[in-house]
């Protein structure tokens, strides 16, 4: 069969356990006959799941790993002490296997970033993790960094702006993506030390269509296509957005029950579908030689199907992540 | 008449203009016969509004100021170049007038903070601005700093934790308020450099009921009573929360119209009422000798009525802000 695509999946890191990740993998395998999978993790557990789920064994390769880097680990230490952690072996395999089009992992963002720097570097580029979120205007906003680069410099943020511009240009066909800078006010005088320094760099770079500071309340308004931020603040905006959407939806459900108005469940369902950011699958690592998608820790099996399909889409666009 | 309370109002800084602030002031004056107002700003404009609104002139004092510190100003420079800006004259008056119970201002947070340090200092305490937000559990979460202390040290954040604890203990009667630290993960290993350092300080301070890191998604869940953060990240969480709530409510209105289901407007109204954080009035400056409430830039006349009433409530609790 032509056009075989190998997707690597790290089975660890999901809140729902490795079995749920493999369930997602099985959906991807069943839906796409041209897909081969390389599953990285506990071999016995993987074999058990493969049998239970009746997966096509001839299209599954297993790389055994008994180690895992968790959110409790200090990343810098774990990176050296757990060289055979599933996430690192998975990234290594992505680098070595010429047929592999990408990797899915719900593992630790910091570990993914360090593994990427080691195995998939692009000279002079610091990778970052971008979240692509539906905007109020109906398009998409690429926020980067979304939670992996926690302590950054203004020069890092400047390079994130360039990565985001190229990504939105290549994947969404936006000729001159609008670049915004997350701040605590729209005025150029607003921001912490990092943001003020970055503001200057973005103004000076005439290759960027810099539209200025953007407040957290308008992060995904569509005011910009690319929202530049350090991973700490970006993570706050993303999680506060998700948390608030969930909270209002829960309010509607409660209100509906309390007032005996089941018709309001329709609006809860509509919003739940629209704001289920986790079903969008996750965030994408930019600035490396092959794509990695960082799945949410609370991903379910459908997230792995969706993100697997994102990798298949990316594979159609050969310029993405290449030739930077 | 006994029990006269003087409230000072800076008429500048509101997006809706000084006339709207004075309209709010007139509501406060009409509703509370024991209230006197000191309005600080353009004297001619104030006199014109007083006549137009038929306000009780004998209960209004005017301090003329033709200068204003805006969000476009560099605060450090403006503080020295515009010593007669309305916000600074208002804080000075609060310090001098023994009958004044507090100040309302929609002005620049940074200017309010610098003015507070100059005119209302408490020895050795760095003031901060706290937002008090309704929590999912039905209580209140005090987030500090909410957007005034943008660049901070871990020692600053530690002192904010203490200010927040005392505030929630005194105003809400919580014996041992739960202190949380805003981070990008609940694990103690998560956070930027500032957060990791602060985490250690909060663990070590046995006078604090420190419950650990809190993610942006659970900022106002009720997991903690006091949420400690630098003003930059805190501002992101607050604004992302407000922006997302607004966005979902707008979605409901649109869905209702599009599908010709006017009954859904009931749920939009319910949520609008519940999540109109601006009607709560604003954020309160802690760590100074007399209370200042920083009103939202987009406050309306009712916000000034509400925050004025907050000051009246505070005035009943003599221990608040005193004797630290």
PDB file of C-alpha atoms in Angstrom, chain A residues 39-201:
ATOM      1  CA  UNK A  39       3.775   2.593  20.622  1.00  0.00           C
ATOM      2  CA  UNK A  40       6.348   3.434  23.290  1.00  0.00           C
ATOM      3  CA  UNK A  41       5.838   2.246  26.858  1.00  0.00           C
ATOM      4  CA  UNK A  42       5.438  -0.867  28.976  1.00  0.00           C
ATOM      5  CA  UNK A  43       5.580  -3.737  26.463  1.00  0.00           C
ATOM      6  CA  UNK A  44       3.423  -6.161  28.454  1.00  0.00           C
ATOM      7  CA  UNK A  45       0.712  -3.594  28.998  1.00  0.00           C
ATOM      8  CA  UNK A  46       0.756  -2.639  25.297  1.00  0.00           C
ATOM      9  CA  UNK A  47       0.540  -6.283  24.155  1.00  0.00           C
ATOM     10  CA  UNK A  48      -2.335  -6.911  26.506  1.00  0.00           C
ATOM     11  CA  UNK A  49      -4.248  -3.906  25.175  1.00  0.00           C
ATOM     12  CA  UNK A  50      -3.525  -4.821  21.549  1.00  0.00           C
ATOM     13  CA  UNK A  51      -5.064  -8.252  22.093  1.00  0.00           C
ATOM     14  CA  UNK A  52      -7.997  -6.909  24.051  1.00  0.00           C
ATOM     15  CA  UNK A  53      -8.773  -4.243  21.457  1.00  0.00           C
ATOM     16  CA  UNK A  54      -8.103  -6.617  18.584  1.00  0.00           C
ATOM     17  CA  UNK A  55      -5.727  -4.154  16.915  1.00  0.00           C
ATOM     18  CA  UNK A  56      -4.011  -4.901  13.583  1.00  0.00           C
ATOM     19  CA  UNK A  57      -0.740  -6.279  14.970  1.00  0.00           C
ATOM     20  CA  UNK A  58       1.061  -6.089  11.644  1.00  0.00           C
ATOM     21  CA  UNK A  59       0.747  -2.310  11.719  1.00  0.00           C
ATOM     22  CA  UNK A  60       1.971  -1.847  15.296  1.00  0.00           C
ATOM     23  CA  UNK A  61       5.576  -1.702  16.453  1.00  0.00           C
ATOM     24  CA  UNK A  62       6.393  -1.649  20.161  1.00  0.00           C
ATOM     25  CA  UNK A  63       9.321   0.038  21.869  1.00  0.00           C
ATOM     26  CA  UNK A  64       9.597  -1.128  25.443  1.00  0.00           C
ATOM     27  CA  UNK A  65      10.105   1.477  28.170  1.00  0.00           C
ATOM     28  CA  UNK A  66       9.607   0.999  31.875  1.00  0.00           C
ATOM     29  CA  UNK A  67      10.554   4.564  32.808  1.00  0.00           C
ATOM     30  CA  UNK A  68       8.393   7.659  32.875  1.00  0.00           C
ATOM     31  CA  UNK A  69       9.044  11.349  33.498  1.00  0.00           C
ATOM     32  CA  UNK A  70       6.103  12.671  35.470  1.00  0.00           C
ATOM     33  CA  UNK A  71       5.007  16.160  36.465  1.00  0.00           C
ATOM     34  CA  UNK A  72       6.533  15.517  39.865  1.00  0.00           C
ATOM     35  CA  UNK A  73      10.011  15.155  38.382  1.00  0.00           C
ATOM     36  CA  UNK A  74      12.534  17.948  38.207  1.00  0.00           C
ATOM     37  CA  UNK A  75      12.944  17.987  34.431  1.00  0.00           C
ATOM     38  CA  UNK A  76      16.620  18.879  34.269  1.00  0.00           C
ATOM     39  CA  UNK A  77      17.490  16.013  36.626  1.00  0.00           C
ATOM     40  CA  UNK A  78      15.055  13.517  35.129  1.00  0.00           C
ATOM     41  CA  UNK A  79      16.370  14.195  31.641  1.00  0.00           C
ATOM     42  CA  UNK A  80      19.735  12.742  32.667  1.00  0.00           C
ATOM     43  CA  UNK A  81      18.562  10.157  35.210  1.00  0.00           C
ATOM     44  CA  UNK A  82      15.805   8.644  33.073  1.00  0.00           C
ATOM     45  CA  UNK A  83      17.278   8.468  29.561  1.00  0.00           C
ATOM     46  CA  UNK A  84      14.959   5.560  28.734  1.00  0.00           C
ATOM     47  CA  UNK A  85      11.769   7.331  29.742  1.00  0.00           C
ATOM     48  CA  UNK A  86       9.041   6.622  27.180  1.00  0.00           C
ATOM     49  CA  UNK A  87       8.804  10.249  26.043  1.00  0.00           C
ATOM     50  CA  UNK A  88      12.537  10.442  25.315  1.00  0.00           C
ATOM     51  CA  UNK A  89      12.684   7.073  23.526  1.00  0.00           C
ATOM     52  CA  UNK A  90       9.679   8.180  21.472  1.00  0.00           C
ATOM     53  CA  UNK A  91      11.370  11.414  20.386  1.00  0.00           C
ATOM     54  CA  UNK A  92      14.572   9.496  19.581  1.00  0.00           C
ATOM     55  CA  UNK A  93      12.543   7.089  17.424  1.00  0.00           C
ATOM     56  CA  UNK A  94      10.895  10.022  15.629  1.00  0.00           C
ATOM     57  CA  UNK A  95      14.350  11.307  14.797  1.00  0.00           C
ATOM     58  CA  UNK A  96      15.617   7.890  13.587  1.00  0.00           C
ATOM     59  CA  UNK A  97      12.617   6.506  11.682  1.00  0.00           C
ATOM     60  CA  UNK A  98      12.472   8.116   8.253  1.00  0.00           C
ATOM     61  CA  UNK A  99       8.890   6.981   7.753  1.00  0.00           C
ATOM     62  CA  UNK A 100       7.670   8.543  10.987  1.00  0.00           C
ATOM     63  CA  UNK A 101       5.616  11.672  10.324  1.00  0.00           C
ATOM     64  CA  UNK A 102       5.211  12.760  13.930  1.00  0.00           C
ATOM     65  CA  UNK A 103       4.721  11.966  17.575  1.00  0.00           C
ATOM     66  CA  UNK A 104       1.825  12.253  20.034  1.00  0.00           C
ATOM     67  CA  UNK A 105       2.554  12.537  23.743  1.00  0.00           C
ATOM     68  CA  UNK A 106       0.581  13.604  26.796  1.00  0.00           C
ATOM     69  CA  UNK A 107       3.851  13.632  28.714  1.00  0.00           C
ATOM     70  CA  UNK A 108       5.583  16.416  30.569  1.00  0.00           C
ATOM     71  CA  UNK A 109       5.963  19.544  28.351  1.00  0.00           C
ATOM     72  CA  UNK A 110       9.397  20.320  29.729  1.00  0.00           C
ATOM     73  CA  UNK A 111      10.635  16.812  28.955  1.00  0.00           C
ATOM     74  CA  UNK A 112       9.195  17.020  25.423  1.00  0.00           C
ATOM     75  CA  UNK A 113      10.995  20.317  24.924  1.00  0.00           C
ATOM     76  CA  UNK A 114      14.340  19.013  26.199  1.00  0.00           C
ATOM     77  CA  UNK A 115      14.021  15.826  24.148  1.00  0.00           C
ATOM     78  CA  UNK A 116      13.210  17.905  21.065  1.00  0.00           C
ATOM     79  CA  UNK A 117      16.281  20.049  21.559  1.00  0.00           C
ATOM     80  CA  UNK A 118      18.417  16.917  21.809  1.00  0.00           C
ATOM     81  CA  UNK A 119      16.984  14.796  18.997  1.00  0.00           C
ATOM     82  CA  UNK A 120      15.227  17.170  16.576  1.00  0.00           C
ATOM     83  CA  UNK A 121      17.100  20.472  16.743  1.00  0.00           C
ATOM     84  CA  UNK A 122      17.089  23.181  14.108  1.00  0.00           C
ATOM     85  CA  UNK A 123      20.315  25.160  14.355  1.00  0.00           C
ATOM     86  CA  UNK A 124      19.895  28.337  16.388  1.00  0.00           C
ATOM     87  CA  UNK A 125      16.165  27.914  17.040  1.00  0.00           C
ATOM     88  CA  UNK A 126      14.665  27.526  20.511  1.00  0.00           C
ATOM     89  CA  UNK A 127      11.583  25.324  20.216  1.00  0.00           C
ATOM     90  CA  UNK A 128       8.314  26.346  21.764  1.00  0.00           C
ATOM     91  CA  UNK A 129       4.878  24.858  22.250  1.00  0.00           C
ATOM     92  CA  UNK A 130       1.977  26.545  20.437  1.00  0.00           C
ATOM     93  CA  UNK A 131      -1.700  26.182  21.289  1.00  0.00           C
ATOM     94  CA  UNK A 132      -4.021  26.804  18.362  1.00  0.00           C
ATOM     95  CA  UNK A 133      -7.339  28.055  19.723  1.00  0.00           C
ATOM     96  CA  UNK A 134     -10.564  29.011  17.899  1.00  0.00           C
ATOM     97  CA  UNK A 135     -11.009  32.774  17.895  1.00  0.00           C
ATOM     98  CA  UNK A 136     -14.164  34.833  18.378  1.00  0.00           C
ATOM     99  CA  UNK A 137     -14.025  35.921  14.740  1.00  0.00           C
ATOM    100  CA  UNK A 138     -14.225  32.321  13.590  1.00  0.00           C
ATOM    101  CA  UNK A 139     -10.547  31.863  12.713  1.00  0.00           C
ATOM    102  CA  UNK A 140      -7.688  30.583  14.827  1.00  0.00           C
ATOM    103  CA  UNK A 141      -5.238  32.151  17.226  1.00  0.00           C
ATOM    104  CA  UNK A 142      -1.821  30.586  17.660  1.00  0.00           C
ATOM    105  CA  UNK A 143      -0.632  31.277  21.206  1.00  0.00           C
ATOM    106  CA  UNK A 144       2.989  30.589  21.917  1.00  0.00           C
ATOM    107  CA  UNK A 145       4.508  29.601  24.243  1.00  0.00           C
ATOM    108  CA  UNK A 146       1.584  27.828  25.848  1.00  0.00           C
ATOM    109  CA  UNK A 147       3.289  26.347  28.886  1.00  0.00           C
ATOM    110  CA  UNK A 148       6.633  24.719  28.146  1.00  0.00           C
ATOM    111  CA  UNK A 149       9.073  27.647  28.106  1.00  0.00           C
ATOM    112  CA  UNK A 150       8.393  28.954  31.583  1.00  0.00           C
ATOM    113  CA  UNK A 151      11.373  31.267  32.082  1.00  0.00           C
ATOM    114  CA  UNK A 152      12.232  33.129  28.892  1.00  0.00           C
ATOM    115  CA  UNK A 153      14.135  36.122  27.537  1.00  0.00           C
ATOM    116  CA  UNK A 154      12.842  38.814  25.179  1.00  0.00           C
ATOM    117  CA  UNK A 155      15.001  37.307  22.461  1.00  0.00           C
ATOM    118  CA  UNK A 156      13.205  33.963  22.975  1.00  0.00           C
ATOM    119  CA  UNK A 157       9.838  35.691  22.644  1.00  0.00           C
ATOM    120  CA  UNK A 158      10.995  37.430  19.485  1.00  0.00           C
ATOM    121  CA  UNK A 159      11.928  34.073  17.962  1.00  0.00           C
ATOM    122  CA  UNK A 160       8.550  32.633  19.039  1.00  0.00           C
ATOM    123  CA  UNK A 161       6.890  35.453  17.087  1.00  0.00           C
ATOM    124  CA  UNK A 162       8.771  34.370  13.964  1.00  0.00           C
ATOM    125  CA  UNK A 163       7.911  30.687  14.482  1.00  0.00           C
ATOM    126  CA  UNK A 164       4.251  31.601  14.967  1.00  0.00           C
ATOM    127  CA  UNK A 165       4.202  33.823  11.879  1.00  0.00           C
ATOM    128  CA  UNK A 166       5.685  31.063   9.715  1.00  0.00           C
ATOM    129  CA  UNK A 167       3.311  28.464  11.150  1.00  0.00           C
ATOM    130  CA  UNK A 168       0.169  30.531  10.511  1.00  0.00           C
ATOM    131  CA  UNK A 169       1.405  31.486   7.066  1.00  0.00           C
ATOM    132  CA  UNK A 170       2.156  27.906   6.057  1.00  0.00           C
ATOM    133  CA  UNK A 171      -0.718  26.080   7.710  1.00  0.00           C
ATOM    134  CA  UNK A 172      -3.505  28.655   7.444  1.00  0.00           C
ATOM    135  CA  UNK A 173      -2.338  30.567   4.363  1.00  0.00           C
ATOM    136  CA  UNK A 174      -2.341  33.968   6.122  1.00  0.00           C
ATOM    137  CA  UNK A 175       0.139  36.084   4.148  1.00  0.00           C
ATOM    138  CA  UNK A 176       1.049  38.504   6.906  1.00  0.00           C
ATOM    139  CA  UNK A 177      -0.197  37.146  10.238  1.00  0.00           C
ATOM    140  CA  UNK A 178      -1.002  39.773  12.862  1.00  0.00           C
ATOM    141  CA  UNK A 179       1.363  39.388  15.815  1.00  0.00           C
ATOM    142  CA  UNK A 180       0.164  40.433  19.286  1.00  0.00           C
ATOM    143  CA  UNK A 181       2.040  40.517  22.584  1.00  0.00           C
ATOM    144  CA  UNK A 182       0.218  39.413  25.732  1.00  0.00           C
ATOM    145  CA  UNK A 183       0.330  42.199  28.309  1.00  0.00           C
ATOM    146  CA  UNK A 184      -1.615  43.750  31.173  1.00  0.00           C
ATOM    147  CA  UNK A 185      -2.727  46.683  29.036  1.00  0.00           C
ATOM    148  CA  UNK A 186      -2.798  47.660  25.371  1.00  0.00           C
ATOM    149  CA  UNK A 187      -0.526  50.673  25.853  1.00  0.00           C
ATOM    150  CA  UNK A 188       3.155  50.166  24.909  1.00  0.00           C
ATOM    151  CA  UNK A 189       4.097  51.358  28.421  1.00  0.00           C
ATOM    152  CA  UNK A 190       2.285  48.384  29.982  1.00  0.00           C
ATOM    153  CA  UNK A 191       3.912  45.056  30.781  1.00  0.00           C
ATOM    154  CA  UNK A 192       6.486  43.491  33.014  1.00  0.00           C
ATOM    155  CA  UNK A 193      10.203  43.917  32.282  1.00  0.00           C
ATOM    156  CA  UNK A 194      10.177  40.991  29.841  1.00  0.00           C
ATOM    157  CA  UNK A 195       7.143  42.261  27.923  1.00  0.00           C
ATOM    158  CA  UNK A 196       8.468  45.823  27.643  1.00  0.00           C
ATOM    159  CA  UNK A 197      11.784  44.564  26.241  1.00  0.00           C
ATOM    160  CA  UNK A 198       9.984  42.244  23.847  1.00  0.00           C
ATOM    161  CA  UNK A 199       7.695  45.055  22.718  1.00  0.00           C
ATOM    162  CA  UNK A 200      10.750  46.991  21.506  1.00  0.00           C
ATOM    163  CA  UNK A 201      12.140  43.986  19.633  1.00  0.00           C
TER     164      UNK A 201
END
